[in-house]
Coordinates of C-alpha atoms (C1' of nucleotides) in Angstrom, one line a residue:
Chain E
M1 CA 17.9 32.8 -16.4
A2 CA 21.2 31.7 -17.1
V3 CA 23.2 29.4 -15.1
G4 CA 25.4 31.5 -12.8
D5 CA 28.9 30.3 -11.3
D6 CA 27.4 29.7 -7.9
D7 CA 24.9 27.1 -9.5
L8 CA 27.6 25.7 -11.5
A9 CA 29.0 23.8 -8.6
T10 CA 25.7 22.1 -7.9
V11 CA 25.2 21.3 -11.6
R12 CA 28.6 19.7 -11.6
Q13 CA 27.5 17.1 -9.1
L14 CA 24.4 16.1 -11.0
P15 CA 24.8 12.4 -11.9
I16 CA 24.2 13.0 -15.5
F17 CA 27.1 15.8 -15.7
R18 CA 29.6 14.3 -13.1
G19 CA 33.2 14.0 -14.2
L20 CA 32.6 16.0 -17.3
A21 CA 35.6 18.3 -18.3
P22 CA 34.8 21.7 -17.0
D23 CA 34.7 23.2 -20.5
A24 CA 32.5 20.8 -21.9
L25 CA 30.2 21.4 -18.8
R26 CA 30.0 25.1 -19.5
S27 CA 29.3 24.6 -23.2
L28 CA 26.5 22.3 -22.3
V29 CA 24.9 24.4 -19.8
K30 CA 24.8 27.5 -22.2
D31 CA 21.8 25.6 -23.9
A32 CA 20.1 25.1 -20.4
E33 CA 18.5 27.6 -18.0
V34 CA 17.8 28.0 -14.7
L35 CA 14.1 28.3 -13.4
A36 CA 13.0 29.4 -9.9
Y37 CA 9.5 27.8 -8.9
S38 CA 7.2 28.4 -6.1
K39 CA 5.5 25.8 -4.2
R40 CA 3.0 23.8 -5.8
T41 CA 4.0 25.0 -9.4
A42 CA 3.4 22.4 -12.3
I43 CA 6.5 21.6 -14.0
F44 CA 5.1 19.3 -16.7
E45 CA 2.0 17.2 -17.2
Q46 CA 1.6 13.7 -18.2
G47 CA 1.4 13.5 -22.0
D48 CA 3.0 16.9 -22.6
R49 CA 5.5 16.6 -25.4
V50 CA 9.1 16.2 -24.0
T51 CA 11.2 19.4 -24.3
H52 CA 13.4 19.3 -21.4
F53 CA 14.9 17.2 -18.8
F54 CA 15.8 18.5 -15.2
G55 CA 18.3 19.0 -12.4
V56 CA 17.3 20.1 -9.1
L57 CA 19.4 22.7 -7.7
S58 CA 17.1 23.3 -4.5
G59 CA 13.7 22.1 -3.3
W60 CA 11.8 19.0 -3.8
V61 CA 9.7 17.8 -6.8
K62 CA 7.2 15.0 -7.0
L63 CA 6.7 12.8 -10.1
Y64 CA 3.0 11.4 -9.9
R65 CA 0.4 9.8 -11.8
L66 CA -3.1 10.9 -11.9
R67 CA -5.6 8.1 -11.5
P68 CA -9.1 8.3 -13.2
D69 CA -10.6 9.0 -9.8
G70 CA -8.6 11.8 -9.1
S71 CA -6.2 10.4 -6.6
E72 CA -2.6 10.7 -7.3
V73 CA 0.2 8.0 -7.1
I74 CA 3.6 9.2 -6.2
I75 CA 6.4 7.6 -8.6
E76 CA 9.3 9.3 -7.1
V77 CA 10.4 12.5 -5.3
F78 CA 13.6 14.1 -6.2
G79 CA 15.7 16.7 -4.3
P80 CA 19.1 18.9 -4.7
G81 CA 21.7 17.1 -6.6
E82 CA 19.4 14.7 -8.5
S83 CA 18.2 14.8 -12.1
F84 CA 15.0 13.5 -13.6
A85 CA 13.1 13.0 -16.6
E86 CA 16.4 12.0 -18.6
G87 CA 14.7 8.7 -19.4
A88 CA 11.9 10.6 -21.4
I89 CA 14.3 12.0 -23.9
C90 CA 13.1 9.7 -26.5
M91 CA 9.6 9.2 -25.4
P92 CA 7.3 10.3 -28.5
D93 CA 4.3 10.0 -26.5
G94 CA 5.3 12.6 -24.1
Y95 CA 6.3 12.5 -20.3
P96 CA 4.6 9.2 -18.8
V97 CA 4.1 11.3 -15.4
S98 CA 3.4 14.7 -14.2
A99 CA 5.9 16.9 -12.3
E100 CA 5.3 19.5 -9.6
M101 CA 7.3 21.4 -7.1
V102 CA 6.6 20.4 -3.5
E103 CA 8.6 23.1 -2.0
R104 CA 9.9 26.3 -3.6
G105 CA 13.1 25.7 -5.3
R106 CA 15.3 26.1 -8.5
L107 CA 15.8 23.7 -11.3
L108 CA 18.1 23.3 -14.3
A109 CA 16.1 22.8 -17.3
V110 CA 18.0 21.2 -20.3
P111 CA 16.5 21.2 -23.7
V112 CA 16.5 17.6 -25.0
A113 CA 16.9 18.8 -28.7
A114 CA 20.2 20.4 -28.2
Y115 CA 21.2 17.6 -25.9
I116 CA 20.7 15.0 -28.3
D117 CA 22.8 17.0 -30.6
R118 CA 25.5 16.9 -28.3
L119 CA 25.2 13.2 -27.7
R120 CA 25.9 12.8 -31.3
E121 CA 29.2 14.5 -31.0
D122 CA 30.4 13.3 -27.8
P123 CA 30.2 9.6 -27.2
D124 CA 31.2 9.9 -23.6
M125 CA 28.2 11.8 -22.8
V126 CA 26.2 8.7 -23.9
V127 CA 27.8 6.7 -21.4
R128 CA 27.3 9.3 -18.5
T129 CA 23.5 9.5 -19.7
F130 CA 23.1 6.2 -19.5
A131 CA 24.8 5.9 -16.0
S132 CA 22.5 8.7 -14.8
L133 CA 19.4 6.7 -16.2
A134 CA 20.6 3.5 -14.5
V135 CA 20.4 5.3 -11.1
N136 CA 16.9 6.4 -11.6
L137 CA 16.1 2.7 -12.9
K138 CA 17.5 1.2 -9.8
R139 CA 15.4 3.3 -7.7
L140 CA 12.2 2.2 -9.5
V141 CA 13.4 -1.4 -9.0
S142 CA 13.9 -1.0 -5.4
R143 CA 10.6 0.8 -5.0
I144 CA 8.6 -2.1 -6.5
E145 CA 10.8 -4.6 -4.1
T146 CA 10.1 -2.7 -1.1
A147 CA 6.4 -1.7 -1.7
S148 CA 5.6 -5.4 -2.1
S149 CA 7.5 -7.0 0.6
L150 CA 7.8 -4.8 3.4
T151 CA 5.1 -3.7 6.0
S152 CA 4.4 0.0 6.5
S153 CA 6.4 0.6 9.5
Q154 CA 9.3 -1.2 7.9
R155 CA 8.9 1.0 4.8
V156 CA 9.0 4.1 7.1
G157 CA 12.0 2.8 8.8
A158 CA 13.8 2.2 5.5
F159 CA 13.0 5.6 4.5
L160 CA 14.4 7.3 7.7
L161 CA 17.5 5.1 7.3
H162 CA 17.9 6.3 3.7
F163 CA 17.8 10.0 4.8
C164 CA 20.2 9.9 7.8
A165 CA 23.4 9.7 5.8
P166 CA 23.9 13.5 5.8
S167 CA 23.1 14.0 9.4
R168 CA 25.3 13.6 12.3
P169 CA 25.2 11.1 15.2
Y170 CA 24.9 12.3 18.8
G171 CA 26.7 9.7 20.4
S172 CA 24.9 6.6 18.9
A173 CA 21.7 8.4 18.3
V174 CA 21.1 10.1 14.7
D175 CA 18.8 12.9 14.1
V176 CA 16.9 13.0 10.8
Q177 CA 15.2 16.0 9.1
L178 CA 12.0 14.8 7.5
P179 CA 12.5 16.4 3.9
Y180 CA 8.9 17.3 3.1
D181 CA 5.4 16.9 4.1
K182 CA 4.3 13.9 5.9
K183 CA 1.5 13.5 3.9
L184 CA 3.7 13.3 0.7
I185 CA 6.2 10.8 2.5
A186 CA 3.1 8.6 3.2
N187 CA 2.0 8.7 -0.4
R188 CA 5.5 8.0 -1.7
L189 CA 5.7 5.0 0.4
G190 CA 2.5 3.7 -0.8
M191 CA 0.3 4.5 2.2
K192 CA -2.3 6.6 3.7
P193 CA -1.4 9.6 6.0
E194 CA -3.1 7.9 8.9
T195 CA -1.1 4.6 8.3
F196 CA 1.9 6.7 8.2
S197 CA 1.4 8.2 11.6
R198 CA 0.8 4.7 13.1
A199 CA 3.7 3.5 11.6
L200 CA 5.7 6.2 13.4
A201 CA 4.1 5.2 16.6
Q202 CA 5.0 1.7 16.1
L203 CA 8.7 2.7 15.5
R204 CA 8.9 4.2 19.0
N205 CA 9.4 0.4 19.9
H206 CA 12.4 0.5 17.9
G207 CA 14.0 3.6 19.1
V208 CA 12.5 6.2 17.0
T209 CA 10.9 9.4 18.4
V210 CA 9.5 12.1 16.1
Q211 CA 8.6 15.6 17.0
G212 CA 6.9 17.7 14.3
G213 CA 9.4 17.3 11.2
N214 CA 12.3 15.9 13.2
A215 CA 13.1 12.3 14.1
R216 CA 15.7 11.0 16.3
I217 CA 17.1 7.4 15.7
A218 CA 18.3 6.1 19.1
D219 CA 20.0 2.9 17.6
L220 CA 20.7 2.6 13.9
A221 CA 21.5 -1.0 14.3
L222 CA 18.1 -1.7 16.1
L223 CA 16.1 -0.1 13.5
R224 CA 17.9 -1.8 10.8
R225 CA 17.1 -5.2 12.3
H226 CA 13.6 -4.1 12.4
V227 CA 13.6 -3.0 8.6
S228 CA 15.3 -6.2 7.4
P229 CA 15.3 -9.0 9.9
D230 CA 17.9 -11.7 8.9
Chain K
M1 CA 25.5 -20.3 -31.7
A2 CA 25.4 -17.6 -34.3
V3 CA 22.3 -15.8 -35.5
G4 CA 20.4 -17.6 -38.2
D5 CA 18.4 -16.2 -41.1
D6 CA 15.3 -17.5 -39.4
D7 CA 16.0 -15.4 -36.1
L8 CA 16.8 -12.5 -37.9
A9 CA 13.0 -11.6 -38.7
T10 CA 12.5 -11.9 -34.8
V11 CA 15.6 -9.8 -34.1
R12 CA 14.4 -7.2 -36.3
Q13 CA 11.2 -6.7 -34.4
L14 CA 13.1 -6.0 -31.0
P15 CA 12.3 -2.5 -30.0
I16 CA 16.1 -1.8 -29.7
F17 CA 16.7 -2.8 -33.4
R18 CA 13.5 -1.9 -34.9
G19 CA 13.9 0.2 -37.9
L20 CA 17.7 -0.4 -38.3
A21 CA 19.1 -0.7 -41.8
P22 CA 19.5 -4.3 -42.8
D23 CA 23.2 -4.0 -43.2
A24 CA 23.6 -2.3 -39.9
L25 CA 21.5 -5.0 -38.3
R26 CA 23.5 -7.6 -39.8
S27 CA 26.8 -6.2 -38.9
L28 CA 25.5 -5.7 -35.3
V29 CA 24.2 -9.4 -34.7
K30 CA 27.5 -10.6 -35.8
D31 CA 29.1 -9.6 -32.3
A32 CA 25.7 -11.3 -30.7
E33 CA 24.8 -15.0 -30.2
V34 CA 21.8 -17.2 -29.9
L35 CA 21.4 -19.1 -26.7
A36 CA 19.1 -22.0 -26.2
Y37 CA 18.0 -22.4 -22.6
S38 CA 16.1 -25.0 -20.7
K39 CA 13.5 -24.3 -18.1
R40 CA 14.5 -22.9 -15.0
T41 CA 18.1 -21.8 -16.1
A42 CA 19.6 -18.9 -14.7
I43 CA 20.7 -16.2 -17.2
F44 CA 22.4 -13.9 -14.7
E45 CA 22.5 -13.2 -11.1
Q46 CA 21.8 -9.9 -9.3
G47 CA 25.3 -8.4 -8.7
D48 CA 27.0 -10.3 -11.7
R49 CA 29.1 -8.1 -13.9
V50 CA 27.3 -6.8 -16.8
T51 CA 28.4 -8.4 -19.8
H52 CA 25.2 -8.6 -22.2
F53 CA 21.8 -7.4 -22.7
F54 CA 19.2 -9.7 -24.2
G55 CA 16.4 -10.0 -26.8
V56 CA 13.8 -12.8 -26.2
L57 CA 13.3 -15.0 -29.3
S58 CA 11.1 -17.5 -27.7
G59 CA 10.2 -18.5 -24.3
W60 CA 9.8 -16.4 -21.1
V61 CA 12.2 -14.7 -18.9
K62 CA 11.6 -13.4 -15.4
L63 CA 13.5 -10.6 -13.7
Y64 CA 13.4 -11.0 -10.1
R65 CA 15.2 -10.1 -6.5
L66 CA 15.9 -12.2 -3.9
R67 CA 14.8 -11.0 -0.5
P68 CA 17.1 -11.7 2.6
D69 CA 14.2 -14.3 3.8
G70 CA 14.7 -16.3 0.7
S71 CA 11.5 -15.2 -1.1
E72 CA 11.5 -13.7 -4.5
V73 CA 9.9 -10.4 -5.9
I74 CA 9.2 -10.3 -9.6
I75 CA 10.1 -7.4 -11.1
E76 CA 9.1 -8.1 -14.6
V77 CA 8.5 -10.9 -17.1
F78 CA 9.6 -10.6 -20.7
G79 CA 8.5 -12.7 -23.8
P80 CA 9.1 -13.1 -27.4
G81 CA 9.9 -9.9 -29.1
E82 CA 11.0 -7.9 -26.1
S83 CA 14.4 -6.9 -24.9
F84 CA 15.7 -6.5 -21.2
A85 CA 18.8 -5.3 -19.3
E86 CA 19.6 -2.6 -21.9
G87 CA 19.2 -0.5 -18.9
A88 CA 22.1 -2.2 -17.1
I89 CA 24.7 -1.3 -19.8
C90 CA 26.3 1.2 -17.8
M91 CA 25.7 -0.3 -14.2
P92 CA 29.4 -0.7 -12.6
D93 CA 27.8 -2.5 -9.7
G94 CA 26.3 -5.3 -11.9
Y95 CA 23.0 -6.3 -12.7
P96 CA 20.3 -4.9 -10.1
V97 CA 18.2 -8.2 -10.6
S98 CA 18.5 -11.7 -11.4
A99 CA 17.2 -13.2 -14.6
E100 CA 15.9 -16.9 -15.2
M101 CA 14.0 -18.7 -17.8
V102 CA 10.5 -19.7 -16.8
E103 CA 10.0 -21.7 -20.0
R104 CA 12.4 -23.1 -22.3
G105 CA 13.3 -20.7 -25.1
R106 CA 16.1 -18.9 -27.0
L107 CA 17.7 -15.5 -26.4
L108 CA 19.7 -13.2 -28.4
A109 CA 22.6 -12.2 -26.3
V110 CA 24.2 -9.0 -27.3
P111 CA 27.8 -8.1 -25.6
V112 CA 27.8 -4.9 -24.1
A113 CA 31.5 -3.9 -24.8
A114 CA 30.9 -4.3 -28.5
Y115 CA 27.7 -2.6 -28.4
I116 CA 29.1 0.5 -26.7
D117 CA 31.7 0.8 -29.5
R118 CA 28.9 0.7 -32.0
L119 CA 27.0 3.5 -30.0
R120 CA 30.3 5.7 -30.3
E121 CA 30.1 5.4 -34.3
D122 CA 26.4 5.4 -34.9
P123 CA 24.4 8.2 -33.3
D124 CA 20.9 6.8 -34.5
M125 CA 21.7 3.6 -32.5
V126 CA 21.8 5.8 -29.4
V127 CA 18.3 7.2 -29.9
R128 CA 17.1 3.8 -30.5
T129 CA 18.6 2.4 -27.5
F130 CA 17.0 5.2 -25.5
A131 CA 13.5 4.5 -27.0
S132 CA 13.9 0.8 -26.1
L133 CA 14.9 1.7 -22.6
A134 CA 11.8 4.1 -22.2
V135 CA 9.7 1.2 -23.1
N136 CA 10.8 -0.6 -20.2
L137 CA 10.8 2.4 -18.1
K138 CA 7.3 3.0 -18.5
R139 CA 6.5 -0.6 -17.8
L140 CA 8.0 -0.2 -14.3
V141 CA 6.0 3.0 -13.9
S142 CA 2.9 1.5 -14.6
R143 CA 3.7 -1.4 -12.3
I144 CA 4.1 1.0 -9.4
E145 CA 1.0 2.6 -10.3
T146 CA -1.4 -0.5 -10.5
A147 CA 0.4 -2.2 -7.5
S148 CA -0.6 0.7 -5.3
S149 CA -4.0 1.7 -6.5
L150 CA -5.6 -1.4 -7.8
T151 CA -7.2 -4.4 -5.8
S152 CA -5.9 -7.9 -6.7
S153 CA -9.1 -8.8 -8.9
Q154 CA -8.5 -5.4 -10.8
R155 CA -5.0 -6.3 -11.5
V156 CA -5.7 -9.7 -12.6
G157 CA -8.5 -8.1 -14.8
A158 CA -5.8 -5.7 -16.3
F159 CA -3.6 -8.4 -17.0
L160 CA -6.0 -10.5 -19.0
L161 CA -6.9 -7.4 -20.9
H162 CA -3.3 -6.5 -21.6
F163 CA -2.8 -10.0 -23.3
C164 CA -5.8 -9.8 -25.5
A165 CA -5.3 -6.2 -26.5
P166 CA -5.4 -6.3 -30.4
S167 CA -7.3 -9.6 -30.9
R168 CA -11.1 -9.0 -31.2
P169 CA -14.0 -6.8 -31.8
Y170 CA -16.3 -5.7 -29.2
G171 CA -19.4 -7.9 -28.3
S172 CA -17.8 -11.2 -29.0
A173 CA -16.1 -13.2 -26.6
V174 CA -12.3 -13.4 -26.4
D175 CA -10.0 -16.2 -25.5
V176 CA -6.8 -15.6 -23.6
Q177 CA -3.9 -18.1 -23.1
L178 CA -2.3 -17.5 -19.8
P179 CA 1.4 -17.1 -20.9
Y180 CA 2.8 -18.9 -17.8
D181 CA 2.3 -20.4 -14.6
K182 CA -0.4 -19.0 -12.3
K183 CA 2.1 -18.9 -9.5
L184 CA 4.3 -16.6 -11.5
I185 CA 1.4 -14.3 -12.5
A186 CA 0.4 -14.0 -9.1
N187 CA 3.9 -13.1 -8.2
R188 CA 4.2 -10.7 -11.0
L189 CA 1.0 -9.0 -10.0
G190 CA 2.1 -8.6 -6.3
M191 CA -0.2 -11.2 -4.8
K192 CA 0.1 -14.7 -3.4
P193 CA -1.2 -17.7 -5.4
E194 CA -4.2 -18.1 -3.2
T195 CA -5.2 -14.7 -3.7
F196 CA -4.9 -14.9 -7.4
S197 CA -6.9 -17.9 -7.6
R198 CA -9.9 -16.2 -5.4
A199 CA -9.3 -13.1 -7.7
L200 CA -10.1 -15.4 -10.8
A201 CA -13.2 -16.7 -8.9
Q202 CA -14.4 -13.1 -8.3
L203 CA -13.9 -12.3 -12.1
R204 CA -16.7 -14.9 -12.8
N205 CA -19.1 -12.2 -11.7
H206 CA -17.5 -9.8 -14.5
G207 CA -17.6 -12.4 -17.3
V208 CA -14.5 -14.1 -17.0
T209 CA -14.2 -18.1 -16.8
V210 CA -10.9 -19.9 -16.5
Q211 CA -10.3 -23.6 -17.1
G212 CA -6.8 -24.6 -17.0
G213 CA -4.4 -22.3 -18.6
N214 CA -7.2 -20.8 -20.7
A215 CA -9.3 -17.7 -19.9
R216 CA -12.4 -16.5 -21.7
I217 CA -13.6 -13.1 -21.5
A218 CA -17.3 -12.8 -22.2
D219 CA -17.8 -9.1 -22.5
L220 CA -14.4 -6.8 -22.8
A221 CA -16.3 -3.6 -21.9
L222 CA -17.6 -5.3 -18.7
L223 CA -14.2 -6.2 -17.6
R224 CA -12.9 -2.9 -18.4
R225 CA -15.4 -1.2 -16.3
H226 CA -14.4 -3.5 -13.5
V227 CA -10.6 -2.9 -14.0
S228 CA -11.0 1.1 -14.0
P229 CA -14.5 2.3 -13.0
D230 CA -14.9 5.9 -14.1
Chain Y
dG1 C1' -2.7 -50.2 -11.4
dC2 C1' -0.6 -47.4 -7.3
dC3 C1' 2.5 -44.2 -5.8
dG4 C1' 4.7 -39.6 -5.4
dC5 C1' 4.8 -35.1 -6.9
dT6 C1' 3.5 -30.3 -8.3
dC7 C1' -0.1 -27.1 -9.2
dC8 C1' -4.2 -25.2 -8.1
dT9 C1' -8.4 -24.3 -5.4
dT10 C1' -11.0 -23.6 -1.2
dG11 C1' -11.9 -22.8 3.7
dA12 C1' -11.1 -20.8 8.3
dC13 C1' -8.8 -17.3 10.7
dG14 C1' -6.2 -13.1 11.8
dC15 C1' -3.9 -9.0 10.9
dC16 C1' -2.6 -5.0 8.3
dG17 C1' -4.1 -1.2 6.4
dG18 C1' -8.1 1.7 4.4
dT19 C1' -12.1 4.5 5.9
dC20 C1' -14.8 7.5 8.6
dA21 C1' -14.9 10.4 12.3
dA22 C1' -13.3 13.1 16.2
dG23 C1' -9.8 16.0 18.3
dC24 C1' -5.3 18.5 19.1
dC25 C1' -2.2 22.0 17.6
dG26 C1' 0.1 25.9 15.6
dG27 C1' -0.4 29.7 12.4
dT28 C1' -3.2 33.0 10.3
dT29 C1' -7.2 36.0 9.8
dT30 C1' -10.6 39.2 11.6
Chain H
dA1 C1' -9.5 37.2 21.7
dA2 C1' -12.0 34.4 19.1
dA3 C1' -12.7 32.2 14.9
dC4 C1' -10.8 29.5 11.5
dC5 C1' -7.9 26.2 8.8
dG6 C1' -4.6 22.9 7.2
dG7 C1' -1.6 19.2 8.9
dC8 C1' -1.3 15.7 12.0
dT9 C1' -2.8 12.1 15.3
dT10 C1' -6.0 8.9 17.5
dG11 C1' -9.8 5.5 18.0
dA12 C1' -13.4 2.4 16.1
dC13 C1' -14.6 -0.4 12.5
dC14 C1' -14.2 -3.5 8.7
dG15 C1' -12.6 -5.4 4.5
dG16 C1' -8.9 -7.3 1.7
dC17 C1' -5.3 -10.0 1.5
dG18 C1' -1.9 -13.2 3.9
dT19 C1' -1.2 -17.7 6.4
dC20 C1' -2.3 -22.2 7.5
dA21 C1' -4.2 -26.3 6.3
dA22 C1' -7.1 -29.7 3.7
dG23 C1' -8.3 -31.5 -0.5
dG24 C1' -8.5 -32.3 -5.6
dA25 C1' -6.6 -32.7 -10.3
dG26 C1' -3.2 -33.8 -13.5
dC27 C1' 1.1 -36.5 -14.6
dG28 C1' 5.3 -39.1 -14.8
dG29 C1' 7.7 -43.2 -12.8
dC30 C1' 7.9 -47.9 -11.2

DNA sequence: GCCGCTCCTTGACGCCGGTCAAGCCGGTTT
DNA sequence: AAACCGGCTTGACCGGCGTCAAGGAGCGGC
């Protein structure tokens, strides 16, 4: 499906396209298409030849690796306004991870061949692409750091804090919507579902109450202190 | 110091320059310089404005993050023939990690400003840079996977196997030189020195004997089976 | 030589988190 | 309604890894 005017606003916010001149953007998305996926649809598999990179218009996508024993390790989860797999553009051995929808949603799929041609013509786009790549690179670095130096309840706390930017304070309390399955959050944070559940229970001592997919943080500063004690 | 003819051979092997036409390479390294560092010298600090990326001519460099409590988390360690910080080229907030020599050695420092200018002129260099970035990206992904799914002794085993990859046929014993301090290896593998030491002790049951900085693997297949049991 | 130092190893102990199991709850089917 | 099922929680247990502490090996300086 071609890119409609309603999607264009979201596309313009993608890190890899942000700040692009309107006409340059329009000509660029002419090569791309919008794909609607249902929950649990595979987008690409580890080892597949790299044909596209993607922007998320709606829904959530998990990037993961399959272990020999069948378990999967979540590398990263991307949501609306984020792009992924730009780093795979020049990978001759194919995507290093698999990608799958975790909620139904719509993706912008940009063919790499056409994109590389544009890169040759427009040096500014090179810089933009590097910048977008840098965003995801930093996320991986942070992931390594937190995984190896925080306890499970600290990681869960950091996750909640990361997701309460767009919500509203009720007085000093903040409500956070858990964006997807708790099982997936657990895996993304490098722990088992049981441990995640216990971590939430622990966080009650730090002003966090959870009911269903909704969490309320009574005191941001208190939680921050638990996540990174000075 | 300018780049000498003796260094040129090593520089040509860097992933980011590999396959470049000889004259293009020469004109490129004119902008760069060779720096000799002693052990434990800081190369850049997290948050510093990004001015260069680097190739390792000799010695070892650790990239790490400093935690609020003063401990450091090793993100990656780079050795001869590898390049690092290409991914930081377009990071306006500065390097996301700190870099320090762990052994005395020599680096090729490439100024990013001049490099970006070249990127604008030569589209092929864009592709090469992406490819080099992809190498380091995949390393980070692998690091996340192994850190969250392997036991400490499996990670140590994988580390040893990684360092003797192309060296010997099956059946015969293989000697591996530990490239740097055991404490650093431990940190790089996300464990404490004590745990690393115990992991080596465990690996004796899998045909690995260590004396000082030298390890001998009696049976590659046996160790592989321990690292990734089917 | 003796000292101090760093690096590494080994032991004892405790806690975090994984495993196995049971039970609760909400939604869907029959 | 009853039966079922998947997502989530909680408990009991235990193994792996971190922590603290002691001690050995190598090494440079005086």
